[in-house]
Amino acid sequence: MQKILYGIDSSEYRHQADIAAQNLVEKAVPLAKIGEALEEFEHKYQDEIIFRGSHVKLNHHNAPEVMAIWDKAMEIMDTYADVEIFSHRNYSYRMSVGGIKKPFISIPDTIIRNFSETQWLFLFGQMLTMINGRMLKLFAIARNFEKFMSLFPVIGDALKAPLGQWRRKSQLTIDRGGLLCCQDYDCAMRYLTILSGISPSSVSSVDLSARMQQLVDAQSESKETAVAIGHFNQTLFSSRSAWSNERFIELYNWHESGEYAKIIRKHT
Amino acid sequence: MKVISPESYLFPGDEEAMEAINKIPQLSKVLAFISKNSIEKFYSIIFSSSYIKLTSANAPKLYHFYEEAAEAFGLDQLPEIYLRRGYQYKTDVVGIDNPMILINTSVLEDIPEEMLRVFLASDIAGIKAGHNKMNFIRLLCDNFADSLPIPKQVLTVPLLMWSKQKYYSYDRARMMYSHDKDMVLRLIGYGEAPPDIMERVTPDERIQQGMEFLEIDGVQSIAKSILTMSEAKPWNSMRVIEFNNWIESGMYKIGLEERI
């Protein structure tokens, strides 16, 4: 049974690199305003049209179970977010959120069909972290800056690198928010394992310790130079998301460091 | 009862497009000839090599649904039916004189039987109305219009518009076939949420969401128009509103009376 985390704020569990980026943007007020404007622009002139046009809006009447879990997630994270929630047909296990004034959450139907309440809480914890952690404007800045920088080869890539780095680290913050909401370490690690490719129906049979050992061995294995360069290049310049395995290790490390337990104790 | 005539379910824009095509002398024969000697041969090899052919022996219920629909819409020859692995709830129809229907597995796995017979009926309604000709013209334009001495958009834009309008016709055809407004509304965008949620979404909620979509105005409506133009399918919200308007206008009842 999850405990309510009274007074918790996302700044307490943000990844270091994420904190630095957030502080930079919030101090540079025009940049923060640009980020908000970009996010609202994309939300209003694209997402809202698509969601209202084709997705199914969920409410307490047609999706009472989903809405009850959302209400529970807000209660656990001691927060409130005025959102609209939509479902759409997609074979993905990732939720998405957009918009600042009135965020929309989009849920693939495959999550509704396959996920347990605890897995839902993990995902909703991620969404609440993005909304209340004021992360969406940073994502908007990063996304649009990357598009702009793509016009300038080489130097554009060099400038995109720190943004890509931040985007990957911000996902680690979001994962921490997910864990704090579901308060089930096993569930969180198994969700990250689903992202690596195994189906929800089979993930319970995965030996997480063996998986962890596999990842540690892979990391410590010496790579051929070409492979190492390729991996570095992919990570820094091409990958917008943290590797699923990287997220698995990072959440493990954060949990093992005692930070997770410390936050739970502090707020309960 | 008489067969369901295309005039009773074709959306006006769809009907006008079909009439325009049918008025061009010999075009239907030329298209049928090219289709028979190109894509029908091509897809026949692909389908028979890669997908499962459904027959009255191995899929009796499904086959019977198509037989029932063919009788209701007055289609003399039943198309060949194939099954492929696919997540989206859709079917595709190719070929003009010898059409072939390709069904995604999710359609059979997830759509309840009573809704499945209505869902599949629109394939037959489309074939009867001659949609295959338009689909083939669209295929030709998408691939060869660049080589014409006119801007490609002169042809592709109206065809894209027709491609959306045919879904309004499908919804009307399903209503003429099933006489069940709630079921037809649930079939619009079926799968965007799991079945238990779709069962609980009331017609009023669908219409309300459609109205919210229609009410997008001002500068946002420009973005809506741009996004709409680039999509091959209409928004589900637009389908709900169009369908509801058609019922409210009384045209469904007139079509039904003419059939009796």
Coordinates of C-alpha atoms in Angstrom, one line a residue, chain A residues 12-260:
Chain A
E12 CA 14.4 16.6 -4.1
Y13 CA 14.9 13.8 -6.5
R14 CA 16.1 15.4 -9.7
H15 CA 19.2 14.1 -11.3
Q16 CA 22.1 16.5 -10.9
A17 CA 22.4 17.3 -14.6
D18 CA 18.6 17.9 -14.7
I19 CA 18.8 20.3 -11.8
A20 CA 21.5 22.3 -13.5
A21 CA 19.5 22.7 -16.7
Q22 CA 16.3 23.5 -14.8
N23 CA 18.1 26.2 -12.8
L24 CA 19.7 27.7 -15.9
V25 CA 16.3 28.0 -17.7
E26 CA 14.4 29.3 -14.7
K27 CA 17.0 32.0 -14.0
A28 CA 17.0 33.1 -17.6
V29 CA 13.4 34.3 -17.5
P30 CA 13.1 35.0 -21.3
L31 CA 14.3 31.5 -22.0
A32 CA 11.7 30.0 -19.6
K33 CA 9.0 32.1 -21.3
I34 CA 10.2 30.9 -24.7
G35 CA 10.0 27.3 -23.5
E36 CA 6.5 27.8 -22.2
A37 CA 5.4 29.5 -25.4
L38 CA 6.9 26.7 -27.6
E39 CA 5.2 24.0 -25.5
E40 CA 1.9 25.7 -25.6
F41 CA 2.2 26.4 -29.3
E42 CA 2.8 22.7 -30.1
H43 CA 0.1 21.7 -27.7
K44 CA -2.5 24.1 -29.1
Y45 CA -1.8 23.8 -32.8
Q46 CA -1.0 20.1 -33.0
D47 CA -1.7 17.9 -30.0
E48 CA -5.0 19.3 -28.9
I49 CA -6.4 19.0 -32.5
I50 CA -5.2 15.4 -32.8
F51 CA -6.4 14.4 -29.4
R52 CA -9.8 15.9 -29.7
G53 CA -10.0 14.8 -33.3
S54 CA -9.2 11.1 -33.0
H55 CA -8.5 9.9 -29.5
V56 CA -11.0 9.0 -26.9
K57 CA -11.3 11.3 -23.9
L58 CA -11.4 9.3 -20.6
N59 CA -13.5 10.4 -17.6
H60 CA -14.8 9.0 -14.4
H61 CA -17.8 7.6 -16.2
N62 CA -16.2 5.7 -19.1
A63 CA -12.9 4.8 -17.4
P64 CA -13.5 4.8 -13.6
E65 CA -10.6 2.5 -12.9
V66 CA -8.1 4.6 -14.8
M67 CA -9.3 7.9 -13.3
A68 CA -9.3 6.3 -9.8
I69 CA -5.6 5.4 -10.2
W70 CA -4.9 8.9 -11.5
D71 CA -6.6 10.4 -8.4
K72 CA -4.6 8.0 -6.2
A73 CA -1.4 9.1 -7.9
M74 CA -2.1 12.7 -7.2
E75 CA -2.9 11.9 -3.6
I76 CA 0.4 9.9 -3.2
M77 CA 2.5 12.7 -4.7
D78 CA 0.5 15.2 -2.6
T79 CA -0.2 17.3 -5.7
Y80 CA -3.0 18.3 -8.1
A81 CA -2.8 18.6 -11.8
D82 CA -5.8 19.7 -13.9
V83 CA -5.4 17.4 -16.9
E84 CA -7.4 15.8 -19.7
I85 CA -6.6 12.2 -20.3
F86 CA -7.0 10.5 -23.7
S87 CA -6.6 7.0 -25.0
H88 CA -5.5 5.9 -28.4
R89 CA -4.6 2.8 -30.3
N90 CA -0.9 2.2 -30.1
Y91 CA 1.4 -0.7 -29.4
S92 CA 3.6 1.2 -27.0
Y93 CA 4.2 1.1 -23.3
R94 CA 5.0 4.8 -22.9
M95 CA 2.6 7.5 -21.9
S96 CA 3.1 11.1 -23.1
V97 CA 2.1 14.5 -21.8
G98 CA 1.9 17.9 -23.4
G99 CA 0.7 21.4 -22.6
I100 CA 1.4 23.6 -19.7
K101 CA -1.8 25.5 -18.8
K102 CA -4.0 22.4 -19.3
P103 CA -1.9 19.4 -20.0
F104 CA -3.2 16.4 -22.0
I105 CA -2.0 12.9 -21.1
S106 CA -2.1 10.4 -23.9
I107 CA -2.3 6.7 -23.0
P108 CA -1.8 3.9 -25.6
D109 CA -4.6 1.3 -25.3
T110 CA -2.0 -1.4 -24.8
I111 CA -1.2 0.0 -21.4
I112 CA -4.9 0.0 -20.4
R113 CA -5.2 -3.6 -21.5
N114 CA -2.0 -5.0 -19.9
F115 CA -0.8 -3.0 -16.9
S116 CA -1.5 -3.5 -13.2
E117 CA -2.4 -0.7 -10.8
T118 CA 1.1 -0.4 -9.5
Q119 CA 2.5 -0.1 -13.0
W120 CA 0.0 2.6 -13.7
L121 CA 1.1 4.4 -10.6
F122 CA 4.7 4.3 -11.9
L123 CA 3.6 5.8 -15.2
F124 CA 1.4 8.4 -13.6
G125 CA 4.2 9.3 -11.2
Q126 CA 6.3 10.0 -14.3
M127 CA 3.6 12.2 -15.7
L128 CA 3.2 14.2 -12.5
T129 CA 6.9 14.7 -12.3
M130 CA 7.0 16.2 -15.8
I131 CA 4.0 18.4 -15.2
N132 CA 4.7 19.7 -11.7
G133 CA 8.4 19.6 -12.1
R134 CA 8.0 22.2 -14.8
M135 CA 9.9 20.0 -17.2
L136 CA 7.7 20.4 -20.3
K137 CA 9.1 23.8 -21.2
L138 CA 12.6 22.4 -21.1
F139 CA 11.6 19.6 -23.4
A140 CA 10.1 22.1 -25.8
I141 CA 13.2 24.2 -25.8
A142 CA 15.4 21.1 -26.4
R143 CA 13.2 19.7 -29.1
N144 CA 12.9 23.0 -31.1
F145 CA 16.6 23.9 -30.5
E146 CA 17.6 20.5 -31.9
K147 CA 15.4 21.0 -35.0
F148 CA 17.0 24.4 -35.5
M149 CA 20.5 23.1 -35.0
S150 CA 20.0 20.3 -37.5
L151 CA 20.3 23.0 -40.1
F152 CA 23.9 23.5 -39.2
P153 CA 25.9 20.3 -39.7
V154 CA 28.8 19.6 -37.4
I155 CA 28.5 22.7 -35.3
G156 CA 24.8 22.0 -34.9
D157 CA 25.6 18.5 -33.6
A158 CA 28.1 19.9 -31.2
L159 CA 25.6 22.3 -29.8
K160 CA 22.9 19.7 -29.7
A161 CA 25.1 17.4 -27.6
P162 CA 24.5 19.1 -24.2
L163 CA 20.7 19.2 -24.9
G164 CA 20.7 15.5 -25.7
Q165 CA 22.6 14.9 -22.5
W166 CA 20.1 16.8 -20.5
R167 CA 17.1 15.0 -22.1
R168 CA 18.6 11.6 -21.2
K169 CA 19.3 12.7 -17.6
S170 CA 15.8 14.2 -17.3
Q171 CA 14.4 10.7 -18.0
L172 CA 16.2 9.5 -14.9
T173 CA 14.4 12.1 -12.8
I174 CA 11.1 11.0 -14.3
D175 CA 11.9 7.4 -13.4
R176 CA 12.6 8.4 -9.9
G177 CA 9.2 10.2 -9.7
G178 CA 7.6 7.0 -11.0
L179 CA 9.2 4.9 -8.3
L180 CA 8.2 7.4 -5.6
C181 CA 4.6 7.2 -6.7
C182 CA 4.3 3.4 -7.1
Q183 CA 6.7 2.7 -4.1
D184 CA 7.4 -0.7 -5.6
Y185 CA 11.0 -1.1 -6.6
D186 CA 10.4 -4.5 -8.2
C187 CA 7.5 -3.1 -10.3
A188 CA 9.6 -0.1 -11.4
M189 CA 12.5 -2.2 -12.5
R190 CA 10.2 -4.6 -14.4
Y191 CA 8.6 -1.7 -16.2
L192 CA 12.1 -0.6 -17.4
T193 CA 12.6 -4.2 -18.4
I194 CA 9.4 -4.0 -20.5
L195 CA 10.9 -1.0 -22.3
S196 CA 13.9 -3.2 -23.2
G197 CA 11.6 -5.5 -25.2
I198 CA 9.9 -8.1 -23.1
S199 CA 6.1 -8.3 -23.0
P200 CA 4.2 -7.4 -19.8
S201 CA 2.8 -10.9 -19.6
S202 CA 6.4 -12.4 -19.5
V203 CA 8.2 -9.8 -17.4
S204 CA 7.4 -11.3 -14.1
S205 CA 9.6 -14.3 -15.0
V206 CA 12.7 -12.1 -15.5
D207 CA 15.4 -12.6 -12.9
L208 CA 16.2 -9.0 -12.1
S209 CA 19.5 -9.8 -10.4
A210 CA 20.7 -11.7 -13.4
R211 CA 19.6 -8.9 -15.6
M212 CA 21.5 -6.4 -13.5
Q213 CA 24.6 -8.6 -13.6
Q214 CA 24.2 -8.9 -17.4
L215 CA 24.2 -5.1 -17.7
V216 CA 27.2 -4.6 -15.4
D217 CA 29.1 -7.2 -17.4
A218 CA 28.2 -5.5 -20.6
Q219 CA 29.3 -2.1 -19.3
S220 CA 32.6 -3.4 -18.0
E221 CA 33.4 -5.4 -21.1
S222 CA 36.1 -3.8 -23.2
K223 CA 34.8 -2.8 -26.5
E224 CA 36.6 -2.6 -29.8
T225 CA 37.5 1.0 -30.6
A226 CA 35.1 1.3 -33.5
V227 CA 32.3 -0.1 -31.3
A228 CA 33.2 2.2 -28.4
I229 CA 33.2 5.2 -30.8
G230 CA 29.9 4.2 -32.3
H231 CA 28.3 3.8 -28.9
F232 CA 29.7 7.2 -27.7
N233 CA 28.5 8.9 -30.9
Q234 CA 25.0 7.3 -30.6
T235 CA 24.7 8.2 -27.0
L236 CA 25.8 11.8 -27.4
F237 CA 24.6 12.9 -30.8
S238 CA 21.8 10.6 -31.9
S239 CA 19.9 9.2 -29.0
R240 CA 17.2 11.4 -27.7
S241 CA 16.2 8.9 -25.0
A242 CA 18.3 7.3 -22.3
W243 CA 19.1 3.7 -23.1
S244 CA 16.6 1.5 -21.3
N245 CA 19.5 -0.4 -19.8
E246 CA 21.1 2.9 -18.6
R247 CA 17.8 3.8 -16.9
F248 CA 17.7 0.4 -15.3
I249 CA 21.2 0.8 -13.8
E250 CA 20.6 4.4 -12.8
L251 CA 17.4 3.7 -10.9
Y252 CA 19.1 0.7 -9.2
N253 CA 22.0 3.0 -8.1
W254 CA 19.6 5.7 -6.8
H255 CA 17.6 3.1 -4.9
E256 CA 20.8 1.4 -3.5
S257 CA 22.3 4.8 -2.5
G258 CA 19.5 5.2 0.1
E259 CA 18.2 8.4 -1.4
Y260 CA 14.8 6.8 -2.2

